[in-house]
Amino acid sequence: MMTPPRRGLLSGLFLLLIGGQVFDVVFKREDWPFSSYPMYSEARSAVVVREDLAGVSAGGEFPLTAHRHFAPLDDARFRRALKRVAMAKDGGIRRDAVIETLFRRYEALRAAGVHDDPDLLGVRGYTVEWDILSGAVNRGTPDRRKLHLYVYRPPAELRSRLARAATGELSTSERDARRLVPKADVVVDAAKLSLERGGERMTDPDAASGFALRLDTRPEAYAETEINVARGRYSVWLRGKTAADGDTGALSVAAIAGAEIRCWSSTIGMGNWQDAIPAGAFAWSSSAPGAPPCTLEATGRPVTLRVSPHTGRVLLDQIWLASEQAEQPEFAEAVTPAPPHAAEASR
Amino acid sequence: MSAAARAWDRFWFTPQSATDLAICRVLFFGGLLYQRWWIDSGPWTELDEAFWFPLRIFQILHLPLLSASILGALDQIWLLALAASCVGLLTRVSTATAFVVGAYLIAIPHNFGKTYHSDAVIVFMLGALALSRCGDKWSVDAWVRQRGRSVEPPPSGEYRWPIRVAWLLWVLLYAAAGISKIRNGGLDWVFSDSFRNILLAHHYTHTPLVGWGIVLAEYPWVCTLLAGGTIFIETLTPMALFSRYARWIVIPSLGLMQVGIGLLLGVRFDAYLLVFLFWIPWGQIGQRLAPWPESERPPRPVSTPA
């Protein structure tokens, strides 16, 4: 036999349950474990949006799934966490911590045998869209694909070098070291660009020629050069750095004649070393460390390259038009095209 | 006592046989044990605190994310509590443990950036069973208490209200989903291409078990019928609490709808099935299927219409 107090207590709990649920429904709230259960409640448009993840390795991109590569996170929590972190006031600090966590989970799950994918240099998130067609016949071929997220962490060896470069601890041999790149590549020392308006050549022992270019922040400032580039497509890499005093910034690089430069983003400029590279250390970047590189489509005629300030001030050392390097370089040294006989021999 | 209070009392506390609740206890805890057998809460602690976006209830109660070793121990304690609750061993203690530890463990993932809706009903149900006398029949406790003899506990409201809580949870869930569709999607949810797009969209983003959604999407009138039927059934769900006729229509329809969502969209809500079990009149089914003649059958469970 149930006593009246027990009935009263239970009735109170039932009312609490009903009240909590009704409250969330009326005010469209989510107070877990109460909910207004809004899933699938919006009228669905004829456009499907899916967010894909891609890992970046030295060999290029490969598909990632959060629940396999970053468990216990799943895809939704992975995206939501990164978005919320990006919006947080201390987003910069949190972003670094998030990136460190992601790489740690990736390695831990690889060590546990959950996956056997290659060393991870970065993660990219793409928004993939389809216009829905009858029979979903186009599901294998998205109508639009746009990068909306990228994170990058230099490999350990490079991180070590960058840290030493940032504190001026590089040895002379490290400073003088050059990476040979294919002879078809084009390398321009920024110090040799003609300074048209506002800027200076700064002495810098870590720069390829001993001098680096620093443009004024005035929008009319720019430096130019004309170069011969064989017809073809090149990835555009900039060797630059943010100043040791923490100045941040990006450059704009445009082909005034003879070519067209395309970037995945028209707003962030090029460089953006501060996203992943310590201030004061020269490193390679295209639009930003870890982001897909900007490409230059050369027609075969002489190309006029113009460099102008985008945001803040940075030091530019080299511009490298790479015929083969389509992903973030795993080194920070200056580059020089291989002499013809060396390139022949390497084939 | 007013008529409303009497109706309330009748709805929740009319004496009922312990059979249905005992069967539901075994199936619910057994099913939950099966679903959560591989639980491993430890890795959540390996995420940076930047991922930690605590639920409001965690903020109010100042609940922290415990260390990996403690979470690992809690995982094991919870599984043990679920197993003990399933067989009815120290039922009051084991169900209370299953609720307290389970609510915390189930909530943890929801603190990491996204709240899912699939397991909240489980938390409420664990709470209800922790307060119930679900171990009075077909349990180790009952067997020990009766020293091996089979003694039928007398009908009581104690065996009815936990089942009614499950009904209420189910009804609140689907009614809320139906109301959300009306408020957010409106008539467009039924009369536009919305439902067709839902059927097709999942073939771009998920891996449905069957390709029937693509076929159904070719028939606009079928899509309109299914969309209208979905909202109609969901918003009518509360009637199932009070009318046995509505119950026979609404509850199987919702069950079929859930199966359809799993097959056509590739989205599964397995946790809901555990609460669905409480709608089934196990005692009555047992009576009908029992092999012995009417005269030798055990007493029918007392079941009073709501």
PDB file of N, CA, C and O in Angstrom, chain A residues 228-275:
ATOM      1  N   ASN A 228      60.655  35.541 -65.730  1.00  0.00           N
ATOM      2  CA  ASN A 228      60.245  34.613 -66.785  1.00  0.00           C
ATOM      3  C   ASN A 228      59.782  33.314 -66.141  1.00  0.00           C
ATOM      4  O   ASN A 228      60.513  32.708 -65.356  1.00  0.00           O
ATOM      5  N   VAL A 229      58.586  32.934 -66.479  1.00  0.00           N
ATOM      6  CA  VAL A 229      58.016  31.711 -65.914  1.00  0.00           C
ATOM      7  C   VAL A 229      57.470  30.875 -67.058  1.00  0.00           C
ATOM      8  O   VAL A 229      56.691  31.381 -67.876  1.00  0.00           O
ATOM      9  N   ALA A 230      57.903  29.636 -67.132  1.00  0.00           N
ATOM     10  CA  ALA A 230      57.403  28.754 -68.188  1.00  0.00           C
ATOM     11  C   ALA A 230      55.916  28.517 -67.993  1.00  0.00           C
ATOM     12  O   ALA A 230      55.401  28.555 -66.864  1.00  0.00           O
ATOM     13  N   ARG A 231      55.233  28.286 -69.080  1.00  0.00           N
ATOM     14  CA  ARG A 231      53.794  28.042 -69.034  1.00  0.00           C
ATOM     15  C   ARG A 231      53.494  26.873 -68.086  1.00  0.00           C
ATOM     16  O   ARG A 231      54.184  25.855 -68.116  1.00  0.00           O
ATOM     17  N   GLY A 232      52.490  27.034 -67.252  1.00  0.00           N
ATOM     18  CA  GLY A 232      52.130  25.951 -66.336  1.00  0.00           C
ATOM     19  C   GLY A 232      51.518  26.471 -65.050  1.00  0.00           C
ATOM     20  O   GLY A 232      51.314  27.678 -64.882  1.00  0.00           O
ATOM     21  N   ARG A 233      51.254  25.540 -64.159  1.00  0.00           N
ATOM     22  CA  ARG A 233      50.641  25.903 -62.875  1.00  0.00           C
ATOM     23  C   ARG A 233      51.684  25.729 -61.765  1.00  0.00           C
ATOM     24  O   ARG A 233      52.351  24.692 -61.700  1.00  0.00           O
ATOM     25  N   TYR A 234      51.751  26.705 -60.887  1.00  0.00           N
ATOM     26  CA  TYR A 234      52.729  26.688 -59.794  1.00  0.00           C
ATOM     27  C   TYR A 234      52.021  26.991 -58.469  1.00  0.00           C
ATOM     28  O   TYR A 234      51.069  27.763 -58.436  1.00  0.00           O
ATOM     29  N   SER A 235      52.529  26.369 -57.419  1.00  0.00           N
ATOM     30  CA  SER A 235      52.093  26.785 -56.079  1.00  0.00           C
ATOM     31  C   SER A 235      52.959  27.955 -55.651  1.00  0.00           C
ATOM     32  O   SER A 235      54.170  27.947 -55.884  1.00  0.00           O
ATOM     33  N   VAL A 236      52.334  28.938 -55.035  1.00  0.00           N
ATOM     34  CA  VAL A 236      53.064  30.147 -54.643  1.00  0.00           C
ATOM     35  C   VAL A 236      53.400  30.067 -53.155  1.00  0.00           C
ATOM     36  O   VAL A 236      52.501  30.008 -52.311  1.00  0.00           O
ATOM     37  N   TRP A 237      54.707  30.025 -52.836  1.00  0.00           N
ATOM     38  CA  TRP A 237      55.135  29.959 -51.432  1.00  0.00           C
ATOM     39  C   TRP A 237      55.946  31.200 -51.095  1.00  0.00           C
ATOM     40  O   TRP A 237      56.758  31.653 -51.903  1.00  0.00           O
ATOM     41  N   LEU A 238      55.723  31.729 -49.919  1.00  0.00           N
ATOM     42  CA  LEU A 238      56.460  32.891 -49.447  1.00  0.00           C
ATOM     43  C   LEU A 238      57.285  32.474 -48.228  1.00  0.00           C
ATOM     44  O   LEU A 238      56.761  31.811 -47.318  1.00  0.00           O
ATOM     45  N   ARG A 239      58.569  32.849 -48.245  1.00  0.00           N
ATOM     46  CA  ARG A 239      59.381  32.637 -47.034  1.00  0.00           C
ATOM     47  C   ARG A 239      59.411  33.974 -46.295  1.00  0.00           C
ATOM     48  O   ARG A 239      59.940  34.959 -46.811  1.00  0.00           O
ATOM     49  N   GLY A 240      58.807  33.998 -45.178  1.00  0.00           N
ATOM     50  CA  GLY A 240      58.714  35.249 -44.447  1.00  0.00           C
ATOM     51  C   GLY A 240      58.555  34.990 -42.972  1.00  0.00           C
ATOM     52  O   GLY A 240      58.607  33.850 -42.508  1.00  0.00           O
ATOM     53  N   LYS A 241      58.378  36.051 -42.244  1.00  0.00           N
ATOM     54  CA  LYS A 241      58.188  35.895 -40.801  1.00  0.00           C
ATOM     55  C   LYS A 241      57.511  37.130 -40.232  1.00  0.00           C
ATOM     56  O   LYS A 241      57.549  38.210 -40.831  1.00  0.00           O
ATOM     57  N   THR A 242      56.911  36.907 -39.108  1.00  0.00           N
ATOM     58  CA  THR A 242      56.410  38.053 -38.356  1.00  0.00           C
ATOM     59  C   THR A 242      57.553  38.548 -37.483  1.00  0.00           C
ATOM     60  O   THR A 242      58.429  37.779 -37.099  1.00  0.00           O
ATOM     61  N   ALA A 243      57.540  39.833 -37.194  1.00  0.00           N
ATOM     62  CA  ALA A 243      58.650  40.410 -36.449  1.00  0.00           C
ATOM     63  C   ALA A 243      58.711  39.839 -35.045  1.00  0.00           C
ATOM     64  O   ALA A 243      57.700  39.402 -34.488  1.00  0.00           O
ATOM     65  N   ALA A 244      59.913  39.829 -34.484  1.00  0.00           N
ATOM     66  CA  ALA A 244      60.104  39.243 -33.161  1.00  0.00           C
ATOM     67  C   ALA A 244      59.320  39.980 -32.084  1.00  0.00           C
ATOM     68  O   ALA A 244      59.043  39.432 -31.026  1.00  0.00           O
ATOM     69  N   ASP A 245      58.925  41.240 -32.382  1.00  0.00           N
ATOM     70  CA  ASP A 245      58.156  41.979 -31.380  1.00  0.00           C
ATOM     71  C   ASP A 245      56.676  41.592 -31.406  1.00  0.00           C
ATOM     72  O   ASP A 245      55.859  42.176 -30.719  1.00  0.00           O
ATOM     73  N   GLY A 246      56.363  40.599 -32.214  1.00  0.00           N
ATOM     74  CA  GLY A 246      55.003  40.090 -32.199  1.00  0.00           C
ATOM     75  C   GLY A 246      54.101  40.716 -33.234  1.00  0.00           C
ATOM     76  O   GLY A 246      52.908  40.432 -33.294  1.00  0.00           O
ATOM     77  N   ASP A 247      54.662  41.598 -34.081  1.00  0.00           N
ATOM     78  CA  ASP A 247      53.842  42.194 -35.135  1.00  0.00           C
ATOM     79  C   ASP A 247      53.284  41.070 -36.010  1.00  0.00           C
ATOM     80  O   ASP A 247      53.959  40.098 -36.301  1.00  0.00           O
ATOM     81  N   THR A 248      52.051  41.193 -36.403  1.00  0.00           N
ATOM     82  CA  THR A 248      51.447  40.143 -37.216  1.00  0.00           C
ATOM     83  C   THR A 248      51.031  40.717 -38.553  1.00  0.00           C
ATOM     84  O   THR A 248      50.947  41.935 -38.714  1.00  0.00           O
ATOM     85  N   GLY A 249      50.780  39.856 -39.502  1.00  0.00           N
ATOM     86  CA  GLY A 249      50.310  40.403 -40.755  1.00  0.00           C
ATOM     87  C   GLY A 249      50.373  39.457 -41.920  1.00  0.00           C
ATOM     88  O   GLY A 249      50.796  38.302 -41.801  1.00  0.00           O
ATOM     89  N   ALA A 250      49.933  39.994 -43.047  1.00  0.00           N
ATOM     90  CA  ALA A 250      49.900  39.220 -44.281  1.00  0.00           C
ATOM     91  C   ALA A 250      50.208  40.156 -45.440  1.00  0.00           C
ATOM     92  O   ALA A 250      50.134  41.385 -45.308  1.00  0.00           O
ATOM     93  N   LEU A 251      50.545  39.543 -46.564  1.00  0.00           N
ATOM     94  CA  LEU A 251      50.857  40.302 -47.770  1.00  0.00           C
ATOM     95  C   LEU A 251      49.847  39.982 -48.857  1.00  0.00           C
ATOM     96  O   LEU A 251      49.164  38.962 -48.796  1.00  0.00           O
ATOM     97  N   SER A 252      49.798  40.853 -49.836  1.00  0.00           N
ATOM     98  CA  SER A 252      49.046  40.523 -51.048  1.00  0.00           C
ATOM     99  C   SER A 252      50.062  40.311 -52.156  1.00  0.00           C
ATOM    100  O   SER A 252      50.977  41.120 -52.311  1.00  0.00           O
ATOM    101  N   VAL A 253      49.904  39.219 -52.877  1.00  0.00           N
ATOM    102  CA  VAL A 253      50.785  38.972 -54.014  1.00  0.00           C
ATOM    103  C   VAL A 253      49.896  38.852 -55.247  1.00  0.00           C
ATOM    104  O   VAL A 253      48.983  38.020 -55.277  1.00  0.00           O
ATOM    105  N   ALA A 254      50.154  39.688 -56.212  1.00  0.00           N
ATOM    106  CA  ALA A 254      49.323  39.678 -57.414  1.00  0.00           C
ATOM    107  C   ALA A 254      50.210  39.566 -58.646  1.00  0.00           C
ATOM    108  O   ALA A 254      51.360  40.029 -58.644  1.00  0.00           O
ATOM    109  N   ALA A 255      49.684  38.918 -59.664  1.00  0.00           N
ATOM    110  CA  ALA A 255      50.377  38.882 -60.952  1.00  0.00           C
ATOM    111  C   ALA A 255      49.744  39.970 -61.809  1.00  0.00           C
ATOM    112  O   ALA A 255      48.567  39.871 -62.184  1.00  0.00           O
ATOM    113  N   ILE A 256      50.524  41.017 -62.051  1.00  0.00           N
ATOM    114  CA  ILE A 256      49.981  42.158 -62.793  1.00  0.00           C
ATOM    115  C   ILE A 256      49.867  41.811 -64.280  1.00  0.00           C
ATOM    116  O   ILE A 256      48.970  42.267 -64.976  1.00  0.00           O
ATOM    117  N   ALA A 257      50.773  40.990 -64.750  1.00  0.00           N
ATOM    118  CA  ALA A 257      50.737  40.601 -66.166  1.00  0.00           C
ATOM    119  C   ALA A 257      51.322  39.213 -66.316  1.00  0.00           C
ATOM    120  O   ALA A 257      52.144  38.772 -65.509  1.00  0.00           O
ATOM    121  N   GLY A 258      50.873  38.499 -67.343  1.00  0.00           N
ATOM    122  CA  GLY A 258      51.479  37.219 -67.713  1.00  0.00           C
ATOM    123  C   GLY A 258      50.993  36.027 -66.917  1.00  0.00           C
ATOM    124  O   GLY A 258      51.400  34.900 -67.205  1.00  0.00           O
ATOM    125  N   ALA A 259      50.164  36.227 -65.947  1.00  0.00           N
ATOM    126  CA  ALA A 259      49.708  35.082 -65.142  1.00  0.00           C
ATOM    127  C   ALA A 259      48.503  35.488 -64.297  1.00  0.00           C
ATOM    128  O   ALA A 259      48.127  36.670 -64.256  1.00  0.00           O
ATOM    129  N   GLU A 260      47.951  34.506 -63.672  1.00  0.00           N
ATOM    130  CA  GLU A 260      46.835  34.767 -62.749  1.00  0.00           C
ATOM    131  C   GLU A 260      47.083  33.980 -61.468  1.00  0.00           C
ATOM    132  O   GLU A 260      47.460  32.799 -61.520  1.00  0.00           O
ATOM    133  N   ILE A 261      46.899  34.643 -60.328  1.00  0.00           N
ATOM    134  CA  ILE A 261      47.071  33.959 -59.039  1.00  0.00           C
ATOM    135  C   ILE A 261      45.699  33.733 -58.417  1.00  0.00           C
ATOM    136  O   ILE A 261      44.881  34.641 -58.363  1.00  0.00           O
ATOM    137  N   ARG A 262      45.486  32.505 -57.974  1.00  0.00           N
ATOM    138  CA  ARG A 262      44.201  32.171 -57.348  1.00  0.00           C
ATOM    139  C   ARG A 262      44.440  31.621 -55.953  1.00  0.00           C
ATOM    140  O   ARG A 262      45.306  30.773 -55.758  1.00  0.00           O
ATOM    141  N   CYS A 263      43.649  32.119 -55.004  1.00  0.00           N
ATOM    142  CA  CYS A 263      43.730  31.632 -53.623  1.00  0.00           C
ATOM    143  C   CYS A 263      42.351  31.151 -53.184  1.00  0.00           C
ATOM    144  O   CYS A 263      41.329  31.590 -53.719  1.00  0.00           O
ATOM    145  N   TRP A 264      42.317  30.266 -52.202  1.00  0.00           N
ATOM    146  CA  TRP A 264      41.032  29.745 -51.727  1.00  0.00           C
ATOM    147  C   TRP A 264      40.251  30.833 -51.003  1.00  0.00           C
ATOM    148  O   TRP A 264      39.033  30.780 -50.913  1.00  0.00           O
ATOM    149  N   SER A 265      40.968  31.835 -50.468  1.00  0.00           N
ATOM    150  CA  SER A 265      40.283  32.938 -49.792  1.00  0.00           C
ATOM    151  C   SER A 265      40.734  34.251 -50.404  1.00  0.00           C
ATOM    152  O   SER A 265      41.926  34.454 -50.634  1.00  0.00           O
ATOM    153  N   SER A 266      39.797  35.124 -50.654  1.00  0.00           N
ATOM    154  CA  SER A 266      40.149  36.423 -51.216  1.00  0.00           C
ATOM    155  C   SER A 266      40.343  37.464 -50.129  1.00  0.00           C
ATOM    156  O   SER A 266      40.625  38.616 -50.407  1.00  0.00           O
ATOM    157  N   THR A 267      40.207  37.064 -48.874  1.00  0.00           N
ATOM    158  CA  THR A 267      40.216  38.062 -47.805  1.00  0.00           C
ATOM    159  C   THR A 267      41.419  37.986 -46.879  1.00  0.00           C
ATOM    160  O   THR A 267      41.741  38.974 -46.224  1.00  0.00           O
ATOM    161  N   ILE A 268      42.067  36.831 -46.791  1.00  0.00           N
ATOM    162  CA  ILE A 268      43.097  36.719 -45.736  1.00  0.00           C
ATOM    163  C   ILE A 268      44.493  37.051 -46.235  1.00  0.00           C
ATOM    164  O   ILE A 268      45.441  37.064 -45.450  1.00  0.00           O
ATOM    165  N   GLY A 269      44.655  37.332 -47.531  1.00  0.00           N
ATOM    166  CA  GLY A 269      45.975  37.647 -48.054  1.00  0.00           C
ATOM    167  C   GLY A 269      46.878  36.425 -48.060  1.00  0.00           C
ATOM    168  O   GLY A 269      46.397  35.280 -48.069  1.00  0.00           O
ATOM    169  N   MET A 270      48.200  36.676 -48.052  1.00  0.00           N
ATOM    170  CA  MET A 270      49.155  35.560 -48.050  1.00  0.00           C
ATOM    171  C   MET A 270      50.156  35.748 -46.915  1.00  0.00           C
ATOM    172  O   MET A 270      50.463  36.859 -46.526  1.00  0.00           O
ATOM    173  N   GLY A 271      50.670  34.633 -46.432  1.00  0.00           N
ATOM    174  CA  GLY A 271      51.621  34.673 -45.324  1.00  0.00           C
ATOM    175  C   GLY A 271      50.956  34.190 -44.061  1.00  0.00           C
ATOM    176  O   GLY A 271      50.873  32.991 -43.826  1.00  0.00           O
ATOM    177  N   ASN A 272      50.436  35.134 -43.295  1.00  0.00           N
ATOM    178  CA  ASN A 272      49.725  34.793 -42.048  1.00  0.00           C
ATOM    179  C   ASN A 272      50.526  33.818 -41.179  1.00  0.00           C
ATOM    180  O   ASN A 272      49.970  32.886 -40.598  1.00  0.00           O
ATOM    181  N   TRP A 273      51.821  34.046 -41.088  1.00  0.00           N
ATOM    182  CA  TRP A 273      52.677  33.114 -40.351  1.00  0.00           C
ATOM    183  C   TRP A 273      52.265  32.984 -38.898  1.00  0.00           C
ATOM    184  O   TRP A 273      52.453  31.946 -38.282  1.00  0.00           O
ATOM    185  N   GLN A 274      51.690  34.070 -38.370  1.00  0.00           N
ATOM    186  CA  GLN A 274      51.373  34.055 -36.938  1.00  0.00           C
ATOM    187  C   GLN A 274      50.371  32.960 -36.574  1.00  0.00           C
ATOM    188  O   GLN A 274      50.241  32.604 -35.409  1.00  0.00           O
ATOM    189  N   ASP A 275      49.674  32.395 -37.577  1.00  0.00           N
ATOM    190  CA  ASP A 275      48.700  31.334 -37.292  1.00  0.00           C
ATOM    191  C   ASP A 275      49.372  30.108 -36.674  1.00  0.00           C
ATOM    192  O   ASP A 275      48.744  29.373 -35.915  1.00  0.00           O
TER     193      ASP A 275
END
